[in-house]
Short mmCIF file of C-alpha atoms in Angstrom, two decimals:
data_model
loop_
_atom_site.label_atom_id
_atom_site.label_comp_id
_atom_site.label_asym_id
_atom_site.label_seq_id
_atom_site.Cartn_x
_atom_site.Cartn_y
_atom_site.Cartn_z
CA UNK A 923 148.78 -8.29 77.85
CA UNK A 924 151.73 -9.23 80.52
CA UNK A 925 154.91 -10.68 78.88
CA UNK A 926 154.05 -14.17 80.08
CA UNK A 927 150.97 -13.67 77.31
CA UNK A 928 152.80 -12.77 74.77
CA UNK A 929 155.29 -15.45 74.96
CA UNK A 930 152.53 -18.11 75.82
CA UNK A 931 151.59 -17.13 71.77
CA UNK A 932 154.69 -17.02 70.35
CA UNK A 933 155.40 -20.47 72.03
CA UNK A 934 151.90 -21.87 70.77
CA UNK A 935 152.01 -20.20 67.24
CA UNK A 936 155.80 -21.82 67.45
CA UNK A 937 155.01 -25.22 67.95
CA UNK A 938 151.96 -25.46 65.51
CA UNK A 939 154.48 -24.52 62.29
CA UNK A 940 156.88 -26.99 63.90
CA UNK A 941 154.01 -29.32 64.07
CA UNK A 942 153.03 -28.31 60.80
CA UNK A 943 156.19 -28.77 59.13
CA UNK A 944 156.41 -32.11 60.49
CA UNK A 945 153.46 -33.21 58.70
CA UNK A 946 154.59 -31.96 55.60
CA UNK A 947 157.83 -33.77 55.63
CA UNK A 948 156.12 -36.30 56.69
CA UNK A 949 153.89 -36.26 53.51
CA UNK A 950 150.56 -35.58 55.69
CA UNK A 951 148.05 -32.74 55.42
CA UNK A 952 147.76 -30.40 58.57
CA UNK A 953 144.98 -31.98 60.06
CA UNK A 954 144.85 -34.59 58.18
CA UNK A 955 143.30 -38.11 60.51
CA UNK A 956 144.83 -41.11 61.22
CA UNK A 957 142.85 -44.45 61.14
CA UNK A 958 144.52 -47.75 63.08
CA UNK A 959 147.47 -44.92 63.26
CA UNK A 960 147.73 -44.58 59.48
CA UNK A 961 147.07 -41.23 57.71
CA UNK A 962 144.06 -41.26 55.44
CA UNK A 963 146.36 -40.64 52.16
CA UNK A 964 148.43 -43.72 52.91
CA UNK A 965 145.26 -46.08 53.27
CA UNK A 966 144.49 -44.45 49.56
CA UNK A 967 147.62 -45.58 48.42
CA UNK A 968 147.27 -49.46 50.39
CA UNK A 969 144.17 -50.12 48.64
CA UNK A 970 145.64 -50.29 45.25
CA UNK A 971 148.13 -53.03 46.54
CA UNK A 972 145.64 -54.56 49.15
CA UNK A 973 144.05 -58.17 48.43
CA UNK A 974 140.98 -58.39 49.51
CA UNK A 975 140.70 -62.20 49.30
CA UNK A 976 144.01 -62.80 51.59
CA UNK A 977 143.95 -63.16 54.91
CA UNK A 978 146.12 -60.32 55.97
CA UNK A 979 142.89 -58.02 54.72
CA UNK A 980 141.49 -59.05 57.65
CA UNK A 981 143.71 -56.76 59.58
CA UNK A 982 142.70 -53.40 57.81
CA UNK A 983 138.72 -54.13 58.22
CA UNK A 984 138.53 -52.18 61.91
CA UNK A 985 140.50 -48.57 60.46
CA UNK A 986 138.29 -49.21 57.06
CA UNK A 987 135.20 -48.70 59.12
CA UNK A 988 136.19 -45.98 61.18
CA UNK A 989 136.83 -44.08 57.74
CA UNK A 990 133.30 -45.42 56.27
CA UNK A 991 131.80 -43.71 59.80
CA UNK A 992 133.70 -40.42 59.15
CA UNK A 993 131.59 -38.21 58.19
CA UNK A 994 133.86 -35.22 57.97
CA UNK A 995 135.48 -37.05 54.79
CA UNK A 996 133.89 -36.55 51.19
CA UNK A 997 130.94 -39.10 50.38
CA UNK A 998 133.55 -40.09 47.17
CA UNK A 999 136.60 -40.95 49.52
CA UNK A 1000 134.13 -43.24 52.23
CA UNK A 1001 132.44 -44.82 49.14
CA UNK A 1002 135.95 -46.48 47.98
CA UNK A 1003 136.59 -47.94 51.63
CA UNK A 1004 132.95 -49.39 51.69
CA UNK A 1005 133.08 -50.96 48.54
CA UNK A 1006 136.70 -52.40 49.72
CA UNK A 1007 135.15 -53.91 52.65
CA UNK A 1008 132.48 -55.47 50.60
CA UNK A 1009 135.14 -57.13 48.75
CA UNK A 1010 136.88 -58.71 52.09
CA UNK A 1011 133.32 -59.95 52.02
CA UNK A 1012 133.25 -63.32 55.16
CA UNK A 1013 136.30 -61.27 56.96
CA UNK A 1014 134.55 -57.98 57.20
CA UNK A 1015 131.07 -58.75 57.90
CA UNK A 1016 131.55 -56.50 61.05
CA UNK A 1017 131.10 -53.41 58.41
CA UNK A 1018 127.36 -55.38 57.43
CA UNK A 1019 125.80 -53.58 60.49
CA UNK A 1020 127.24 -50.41 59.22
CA UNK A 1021 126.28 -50.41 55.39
CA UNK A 1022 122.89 -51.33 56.77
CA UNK A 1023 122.65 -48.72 59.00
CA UNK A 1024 123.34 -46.16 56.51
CA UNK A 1025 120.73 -47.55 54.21
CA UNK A 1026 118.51 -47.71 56.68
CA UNK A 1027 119.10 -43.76 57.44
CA UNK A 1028 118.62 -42.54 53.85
CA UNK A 1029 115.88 -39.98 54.33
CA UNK A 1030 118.08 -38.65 57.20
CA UNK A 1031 121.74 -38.59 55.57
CA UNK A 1032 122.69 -35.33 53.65
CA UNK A 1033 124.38 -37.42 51.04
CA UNK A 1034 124.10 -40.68 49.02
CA UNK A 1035 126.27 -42.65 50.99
CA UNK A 1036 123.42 -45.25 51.24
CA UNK A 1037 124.27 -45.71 47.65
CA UNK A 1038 127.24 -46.73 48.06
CA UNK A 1039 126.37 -48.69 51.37
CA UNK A 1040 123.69 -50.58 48.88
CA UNK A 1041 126.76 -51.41 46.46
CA UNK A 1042 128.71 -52.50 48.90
CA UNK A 1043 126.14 -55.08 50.82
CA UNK A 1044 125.72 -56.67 46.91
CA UNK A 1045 130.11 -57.72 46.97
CA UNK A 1046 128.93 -59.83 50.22
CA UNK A 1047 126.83 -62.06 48.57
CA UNK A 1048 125.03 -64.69 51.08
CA UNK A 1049 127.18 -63.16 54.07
CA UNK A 1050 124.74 -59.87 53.81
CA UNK A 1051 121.86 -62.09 54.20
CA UNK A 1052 121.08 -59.83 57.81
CA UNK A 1053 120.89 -56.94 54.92
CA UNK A 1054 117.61 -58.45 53.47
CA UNK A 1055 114.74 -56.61 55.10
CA UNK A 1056 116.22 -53.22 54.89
CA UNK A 1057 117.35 -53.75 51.09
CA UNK A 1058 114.00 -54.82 50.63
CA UNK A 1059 112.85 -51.70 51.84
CA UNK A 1060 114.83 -49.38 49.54
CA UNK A 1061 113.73 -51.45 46.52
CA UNK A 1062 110.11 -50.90 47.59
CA UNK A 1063 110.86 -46.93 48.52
CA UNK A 1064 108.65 -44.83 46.34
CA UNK A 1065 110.92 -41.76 47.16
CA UNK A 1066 114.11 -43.23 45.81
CA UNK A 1067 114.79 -42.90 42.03
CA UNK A 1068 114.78 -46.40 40.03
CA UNK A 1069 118.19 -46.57 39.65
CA UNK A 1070 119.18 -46.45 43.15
CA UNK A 1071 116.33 -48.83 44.31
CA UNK A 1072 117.35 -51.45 41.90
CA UNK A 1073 120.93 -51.19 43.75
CA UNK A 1074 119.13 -54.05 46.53
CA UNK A 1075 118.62 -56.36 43.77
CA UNK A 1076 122.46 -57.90 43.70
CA UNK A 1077 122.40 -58.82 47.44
CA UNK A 1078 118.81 -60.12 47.09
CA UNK A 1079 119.78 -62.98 44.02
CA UNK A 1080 123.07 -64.14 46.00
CA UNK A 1081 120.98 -64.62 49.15
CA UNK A 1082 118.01 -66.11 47.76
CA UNK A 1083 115.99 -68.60 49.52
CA UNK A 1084 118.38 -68.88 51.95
CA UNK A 1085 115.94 -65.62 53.79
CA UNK A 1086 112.22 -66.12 53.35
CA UNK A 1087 111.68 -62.94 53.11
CA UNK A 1088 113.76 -62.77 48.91
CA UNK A 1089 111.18 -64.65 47.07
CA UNK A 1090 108.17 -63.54 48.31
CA UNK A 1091 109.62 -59.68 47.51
CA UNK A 1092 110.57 -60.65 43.45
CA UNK A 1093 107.41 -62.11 43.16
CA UNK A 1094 105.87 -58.54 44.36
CA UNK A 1095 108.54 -56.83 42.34
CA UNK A 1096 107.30 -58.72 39.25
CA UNK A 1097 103.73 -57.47 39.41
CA UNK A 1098 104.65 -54.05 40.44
CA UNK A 1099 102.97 -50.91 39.06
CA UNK A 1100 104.05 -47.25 40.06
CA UNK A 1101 101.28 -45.77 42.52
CA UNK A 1102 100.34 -42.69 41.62
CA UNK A 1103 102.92 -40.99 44.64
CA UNK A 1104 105.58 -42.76 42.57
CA UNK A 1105 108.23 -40.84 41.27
CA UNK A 1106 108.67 -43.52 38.22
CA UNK A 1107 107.12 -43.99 35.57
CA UNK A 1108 105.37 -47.09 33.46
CA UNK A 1109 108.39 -47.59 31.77
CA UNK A 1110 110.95 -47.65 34.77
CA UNK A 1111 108.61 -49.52 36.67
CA UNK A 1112 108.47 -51.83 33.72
CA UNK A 1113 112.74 -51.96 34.25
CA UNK A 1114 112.22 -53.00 37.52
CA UNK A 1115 109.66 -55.95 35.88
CA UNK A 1116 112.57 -56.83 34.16
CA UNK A 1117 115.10 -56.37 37.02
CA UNK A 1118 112.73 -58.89 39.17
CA UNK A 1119 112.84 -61.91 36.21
CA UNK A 1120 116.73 -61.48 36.15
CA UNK A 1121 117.17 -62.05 39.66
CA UNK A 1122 114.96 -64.82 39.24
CA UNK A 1123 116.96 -66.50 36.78
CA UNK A 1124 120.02 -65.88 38.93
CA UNK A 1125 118.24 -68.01 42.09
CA UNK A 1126 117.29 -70.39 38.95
CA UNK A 1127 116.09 -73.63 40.52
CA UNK A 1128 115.40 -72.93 43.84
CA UNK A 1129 113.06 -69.97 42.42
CA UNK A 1130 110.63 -73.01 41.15
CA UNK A 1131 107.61 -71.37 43.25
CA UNK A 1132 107.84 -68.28 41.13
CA UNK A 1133 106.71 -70.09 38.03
CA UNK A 1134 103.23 -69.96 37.86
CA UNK A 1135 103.64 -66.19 38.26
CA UNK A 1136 106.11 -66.24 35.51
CA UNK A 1137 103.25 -68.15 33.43
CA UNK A 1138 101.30 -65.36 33.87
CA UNK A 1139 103.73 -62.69 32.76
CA UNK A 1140 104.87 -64.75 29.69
CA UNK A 1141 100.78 -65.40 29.07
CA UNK A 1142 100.29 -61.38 29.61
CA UNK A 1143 100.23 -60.08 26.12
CA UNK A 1144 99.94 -56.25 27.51
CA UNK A 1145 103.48 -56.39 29.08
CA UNK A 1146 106.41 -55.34 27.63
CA UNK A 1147 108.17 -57.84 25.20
CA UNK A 1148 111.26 -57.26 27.25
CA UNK A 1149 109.49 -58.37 30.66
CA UNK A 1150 108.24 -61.55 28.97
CA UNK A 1151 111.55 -61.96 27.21
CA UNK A 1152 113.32 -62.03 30.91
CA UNK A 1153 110.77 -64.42 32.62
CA UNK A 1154 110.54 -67.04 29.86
CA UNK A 1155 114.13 -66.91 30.28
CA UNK A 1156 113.73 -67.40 34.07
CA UNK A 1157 111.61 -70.23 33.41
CA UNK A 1158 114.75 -72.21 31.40
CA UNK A 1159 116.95 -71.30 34.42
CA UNK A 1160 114.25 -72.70 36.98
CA UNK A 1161 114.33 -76.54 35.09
CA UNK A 1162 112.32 -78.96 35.73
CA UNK A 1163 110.87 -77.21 38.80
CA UNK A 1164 109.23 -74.81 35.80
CA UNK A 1165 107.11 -77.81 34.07
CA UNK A 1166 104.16 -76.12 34.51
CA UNK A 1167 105.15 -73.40 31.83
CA UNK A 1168 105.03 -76.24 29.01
CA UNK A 1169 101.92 -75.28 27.94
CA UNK A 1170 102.72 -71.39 27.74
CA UNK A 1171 106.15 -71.90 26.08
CA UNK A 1172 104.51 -73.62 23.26
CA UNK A 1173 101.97 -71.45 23.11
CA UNK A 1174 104.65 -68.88 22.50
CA UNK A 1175 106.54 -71.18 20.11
CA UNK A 1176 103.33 -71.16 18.00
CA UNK A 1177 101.42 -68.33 18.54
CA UNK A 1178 103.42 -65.23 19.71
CA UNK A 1179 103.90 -62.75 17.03
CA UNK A 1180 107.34 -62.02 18.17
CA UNK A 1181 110.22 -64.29 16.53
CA UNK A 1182 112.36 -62.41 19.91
CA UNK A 1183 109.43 -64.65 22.51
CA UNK A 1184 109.40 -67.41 20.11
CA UNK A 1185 113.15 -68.06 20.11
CA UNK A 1186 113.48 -67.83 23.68
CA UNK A 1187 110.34 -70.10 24.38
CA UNK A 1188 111.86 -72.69 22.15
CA UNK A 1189 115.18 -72.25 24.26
CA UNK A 1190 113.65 -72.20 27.25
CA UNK A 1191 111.84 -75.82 26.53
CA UNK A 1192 114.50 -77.91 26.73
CA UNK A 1193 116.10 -76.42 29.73
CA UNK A 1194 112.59 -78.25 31.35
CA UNK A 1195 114.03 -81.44 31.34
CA UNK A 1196 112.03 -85.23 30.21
CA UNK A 1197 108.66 -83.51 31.01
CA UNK A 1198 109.30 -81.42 27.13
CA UNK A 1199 110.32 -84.24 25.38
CA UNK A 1200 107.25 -85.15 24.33
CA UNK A 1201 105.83 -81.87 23.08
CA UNK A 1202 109.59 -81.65 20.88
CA UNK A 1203 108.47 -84.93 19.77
CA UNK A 1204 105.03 -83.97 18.36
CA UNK A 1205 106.22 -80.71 17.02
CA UNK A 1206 109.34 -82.48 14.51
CA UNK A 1207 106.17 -83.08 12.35
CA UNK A 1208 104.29 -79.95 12.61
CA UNK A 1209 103.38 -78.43 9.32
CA UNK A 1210 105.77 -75.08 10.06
CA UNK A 1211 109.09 -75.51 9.12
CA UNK A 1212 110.16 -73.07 11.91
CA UNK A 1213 108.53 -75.30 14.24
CA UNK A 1214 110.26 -78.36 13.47
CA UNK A 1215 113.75 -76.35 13.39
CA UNK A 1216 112.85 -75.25 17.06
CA UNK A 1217 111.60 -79.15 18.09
CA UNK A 1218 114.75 -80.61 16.47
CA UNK A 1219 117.33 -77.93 18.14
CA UNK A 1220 115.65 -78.42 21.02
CA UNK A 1221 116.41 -81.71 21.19
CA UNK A 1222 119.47 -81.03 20.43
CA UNK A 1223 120.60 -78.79 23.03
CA UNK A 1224 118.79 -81.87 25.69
CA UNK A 1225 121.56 -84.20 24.34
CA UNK A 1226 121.86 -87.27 25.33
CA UNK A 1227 118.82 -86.97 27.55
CA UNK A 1228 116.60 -86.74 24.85
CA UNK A 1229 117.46 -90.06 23.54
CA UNK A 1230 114.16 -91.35 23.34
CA UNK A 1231 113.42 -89.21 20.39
CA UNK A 1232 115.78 -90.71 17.85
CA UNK A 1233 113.45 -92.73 16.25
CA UNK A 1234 111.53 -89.37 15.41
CA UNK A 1235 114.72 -87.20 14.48
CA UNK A 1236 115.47 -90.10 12.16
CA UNK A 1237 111.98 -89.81 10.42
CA UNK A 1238 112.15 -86.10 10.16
CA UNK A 1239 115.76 -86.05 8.70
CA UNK A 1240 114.34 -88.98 5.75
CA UNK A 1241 111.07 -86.98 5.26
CA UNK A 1242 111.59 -83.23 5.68
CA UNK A 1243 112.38 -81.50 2.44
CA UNK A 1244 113.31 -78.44 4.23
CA UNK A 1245 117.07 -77.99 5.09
CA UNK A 1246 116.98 -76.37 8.53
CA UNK A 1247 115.02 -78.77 10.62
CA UNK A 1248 117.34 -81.57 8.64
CA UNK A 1249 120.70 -79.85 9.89
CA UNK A 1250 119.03 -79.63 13.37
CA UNK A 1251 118.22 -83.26 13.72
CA UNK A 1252 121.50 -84.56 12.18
CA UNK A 1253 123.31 -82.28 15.22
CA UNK A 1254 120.78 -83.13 17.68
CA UNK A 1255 121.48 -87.53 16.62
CA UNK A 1256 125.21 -86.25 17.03
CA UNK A 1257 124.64 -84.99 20.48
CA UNK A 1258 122.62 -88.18 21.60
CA UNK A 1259 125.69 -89.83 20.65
CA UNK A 1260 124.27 -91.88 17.73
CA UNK A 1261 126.56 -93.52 15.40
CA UNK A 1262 127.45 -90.91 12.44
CA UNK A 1263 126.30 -93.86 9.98
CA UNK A 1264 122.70 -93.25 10.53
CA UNK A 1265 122.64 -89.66 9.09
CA UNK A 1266 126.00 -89.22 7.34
CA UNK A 1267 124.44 -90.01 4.29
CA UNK A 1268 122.12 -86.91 4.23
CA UNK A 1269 124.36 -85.05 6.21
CA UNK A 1270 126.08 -85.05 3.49
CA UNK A 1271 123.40 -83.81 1.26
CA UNK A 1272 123.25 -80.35 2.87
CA UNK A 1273 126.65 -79.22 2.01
CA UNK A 1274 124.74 -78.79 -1.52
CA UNK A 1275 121.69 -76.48 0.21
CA UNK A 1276 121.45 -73.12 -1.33
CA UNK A 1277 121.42 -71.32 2.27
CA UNK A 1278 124.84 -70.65 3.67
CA UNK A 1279 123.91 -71.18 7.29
CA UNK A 1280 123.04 -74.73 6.40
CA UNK A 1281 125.92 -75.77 4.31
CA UNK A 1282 128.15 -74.25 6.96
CA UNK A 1283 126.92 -76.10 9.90
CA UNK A 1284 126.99 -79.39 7.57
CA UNK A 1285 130.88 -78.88 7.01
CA UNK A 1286 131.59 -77.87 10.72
CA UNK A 1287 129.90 -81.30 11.76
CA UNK A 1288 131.26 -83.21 9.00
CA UNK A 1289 134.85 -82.13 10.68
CA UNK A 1290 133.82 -83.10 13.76
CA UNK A 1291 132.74 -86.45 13.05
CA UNK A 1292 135.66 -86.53 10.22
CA UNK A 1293 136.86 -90.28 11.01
CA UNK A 1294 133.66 -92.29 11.26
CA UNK A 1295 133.07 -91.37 7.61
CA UNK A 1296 134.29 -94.52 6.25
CA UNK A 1297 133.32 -94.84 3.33
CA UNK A 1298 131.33 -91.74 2.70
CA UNK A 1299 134.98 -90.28 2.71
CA UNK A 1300 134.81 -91.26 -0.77
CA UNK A 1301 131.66 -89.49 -1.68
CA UNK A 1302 132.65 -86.37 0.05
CA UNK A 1303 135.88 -86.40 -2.55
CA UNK A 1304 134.00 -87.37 -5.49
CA UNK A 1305 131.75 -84.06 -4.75
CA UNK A 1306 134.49 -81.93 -5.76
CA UNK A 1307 133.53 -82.42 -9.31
CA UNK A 1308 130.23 -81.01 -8.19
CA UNK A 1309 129.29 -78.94 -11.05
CA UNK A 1310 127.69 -75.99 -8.72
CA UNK A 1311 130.46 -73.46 -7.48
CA UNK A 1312 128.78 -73.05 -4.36
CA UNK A 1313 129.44 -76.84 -3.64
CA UNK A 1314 133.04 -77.54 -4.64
CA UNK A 1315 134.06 -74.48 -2.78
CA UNK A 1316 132.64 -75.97 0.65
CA UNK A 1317 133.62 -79.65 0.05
CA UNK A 1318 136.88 -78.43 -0.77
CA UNK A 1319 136.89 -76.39 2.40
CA UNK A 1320 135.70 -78.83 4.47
CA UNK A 1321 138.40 -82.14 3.22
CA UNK A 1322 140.93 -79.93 4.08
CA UNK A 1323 140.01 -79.40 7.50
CA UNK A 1324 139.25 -83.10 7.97
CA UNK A 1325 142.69 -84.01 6.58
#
């Protein structure tokens, strides 16, 4: 080795531990990358400070992908940047093409990163709409665990109708069954039932061609209660675009064993629109007491709406002798707007029932409606005397919250 060599090296191995040095003082790993001429670890530190909602995050989208694209950096350091970018959301949509592409390259990437790609397309919300087929394609992936697959659904709600390619995918998801390839089983397939109603409810009325199906799986008695339990609910969130579920809901108000299905039917009704009045109508004089409870907070929760149906929550509150279909219809005439005179009176009455519930919701609406009670202010005093325990105690409680 001439002496040229050697001091060639000694130059070289010089500079690098200047180099070196430099970096450390500098607060920077040997090696370490720069992105939009910012080292890595000072990008860490500007996402804890960074907006993602201002318009200054615009500026940062460009380095944030080239870090996303790194694939010499850990799967767990990319995965913050992505998610990041999802939350710029409208200013970064340039990354879209990128989370996609790493979806769309899961079978061929030696981590998850598509994972986190999937997480990251759900921040965008209608902006990932170019996302759709390819997210539809992981959820339908029979080689992808549950857990992951489901990942699609959060970009497929906020995008909706507005690709045709959303509905026509939930309606598949809702019938799905695990071939026999599949690596789930009944039960996560039956999660991913479930997962399918949700997003449903979250498109709510525009989802109105996915009733009848939802019919079906409320009709299905063999599905899981928690399946039915989501698409009833999807059918309240649909509205009046759902009337064709009438007939099932009561069906399931009546029938179903489960007080879980019959609840939510009975909530769901309402949520219809005019086209359940009627059926709320018939049942305030059913023979089961639960029944007319349901009818009459049913009406209730339709308000003012509903209005055609005083006449009948008037004849149920005189004729009932059951306390918690009378409660319901005095709140339900109080939500219609109906002057406090026409029920006060009994209303009154069920501050002496014998279930706690009831005598509770009488004193909350007595407060409310404290000065039209004229004078059946005098009547409420006069029951302090009451000789029950159970009775002074809430009449007491109840003037005192009125005065």
């Amino acid at each position: 080795m001439t002496l040229f060599q050697v001091v060639s090296r000694w130059l070289l191995v010089v500079g690098m531990l200047i180099e070196a040095s430099a970096v450390l003082m500098a607060g920077q790993s040997p090696g370490e990358k720069r992105y939009g001429g910012v080292l890595l670890s000072e990008w860490q530190q500007r996402l804890g400070d960074l907006d993602p909602k201002s318009p200054q995050a615009e500026s940062v989208v460009d380095p944030l992908i080239d870090i996303v694209n790194d694939v010499d950096l850990p799967s767990t350091t990319r995965r913050m940047f992505a998610v990041t970018l999802g939350r710029i959301g409208p200013r970064a949509t340039q990354a879209i093409p990128v989370m996609v592409d790493k979806v769309q390259r899961r079978h061929d990437l030696h981590d998850e990163s598509y994972v986190w790609a999937a997480r990251a397309l759900g921040l965008y919300g209608i902006h990932a709409k170019p996302a759709v087929p390819v997210l539809i394609d992981l959820l339908f992936d029979e080689s992808i665990p549950q857990g992951f697959r489901q990942l699609s659904l959060e970009t497929l709600a906020q995008v909706g109708t507005a690709h045709p390619a959303v509905m026509p995918a939930l309606i598949r998801l809702l019938e799905y069954q695990p071939p026999a390839a599949s690596q789930l089983t009944a039960a996560d397939a039956s999660v991913l039932r479930e997962y399918a109603a949700e997003t449903l409810t979250i498109i709510g009325q525009e989802a109105y061609f996915a009733a009848p199906l939802l019919v079906r799986v409320v009709r299905n008695s063999a599905e899981t209660e928690n399946v039915r339990f989501k698409a009833i609910v999807a059918l309240g969130a649909i509205g009046g675009g759902a009337a064709v579920a009438i007939p099932a809901l009561t069906e399931t108000m009546e029938f179903e064993p489960s007080p879980v299905l019959r609840d939510a039917a009975a909530e769901a009704l309402p949520k219809i629109g005019p086209a359940a009045i009627p059926v709320l109508r018939r049942y305030l004089q059913h023979e089961r007491v639960e029944l007319r409870r349901l009818a009459a907070e049913g009406l209730r929760e339709m308000g003012q709406g509903a209005g055609v149906a005083v006449v009948d929550l008037i004849r149920c509150l005189g004729s009932d002798q059951e306390d918690l279909p009378r409660i319901a219809c005095c709140e339900a005439l109080h939500g219609m707007g109906i002057d406090a005179s026409r029920y006060v009176k009994p209303l009154l009455g069920l501050l002496a029932s014998p279930d706690r519930q009831v005598r509770m919701r009488a004193m909350r609406l007595l407060v409310t409606i404290g000065p039209q009670l004229g004078p059946h202010l005098e009547t409420l005093q006069r029951m302090q005397d009451d000789g029950r325990p159970h009775v002074r105690a809430i009449v007491r409680k109840t003037l005192q919250k009125i005065e």
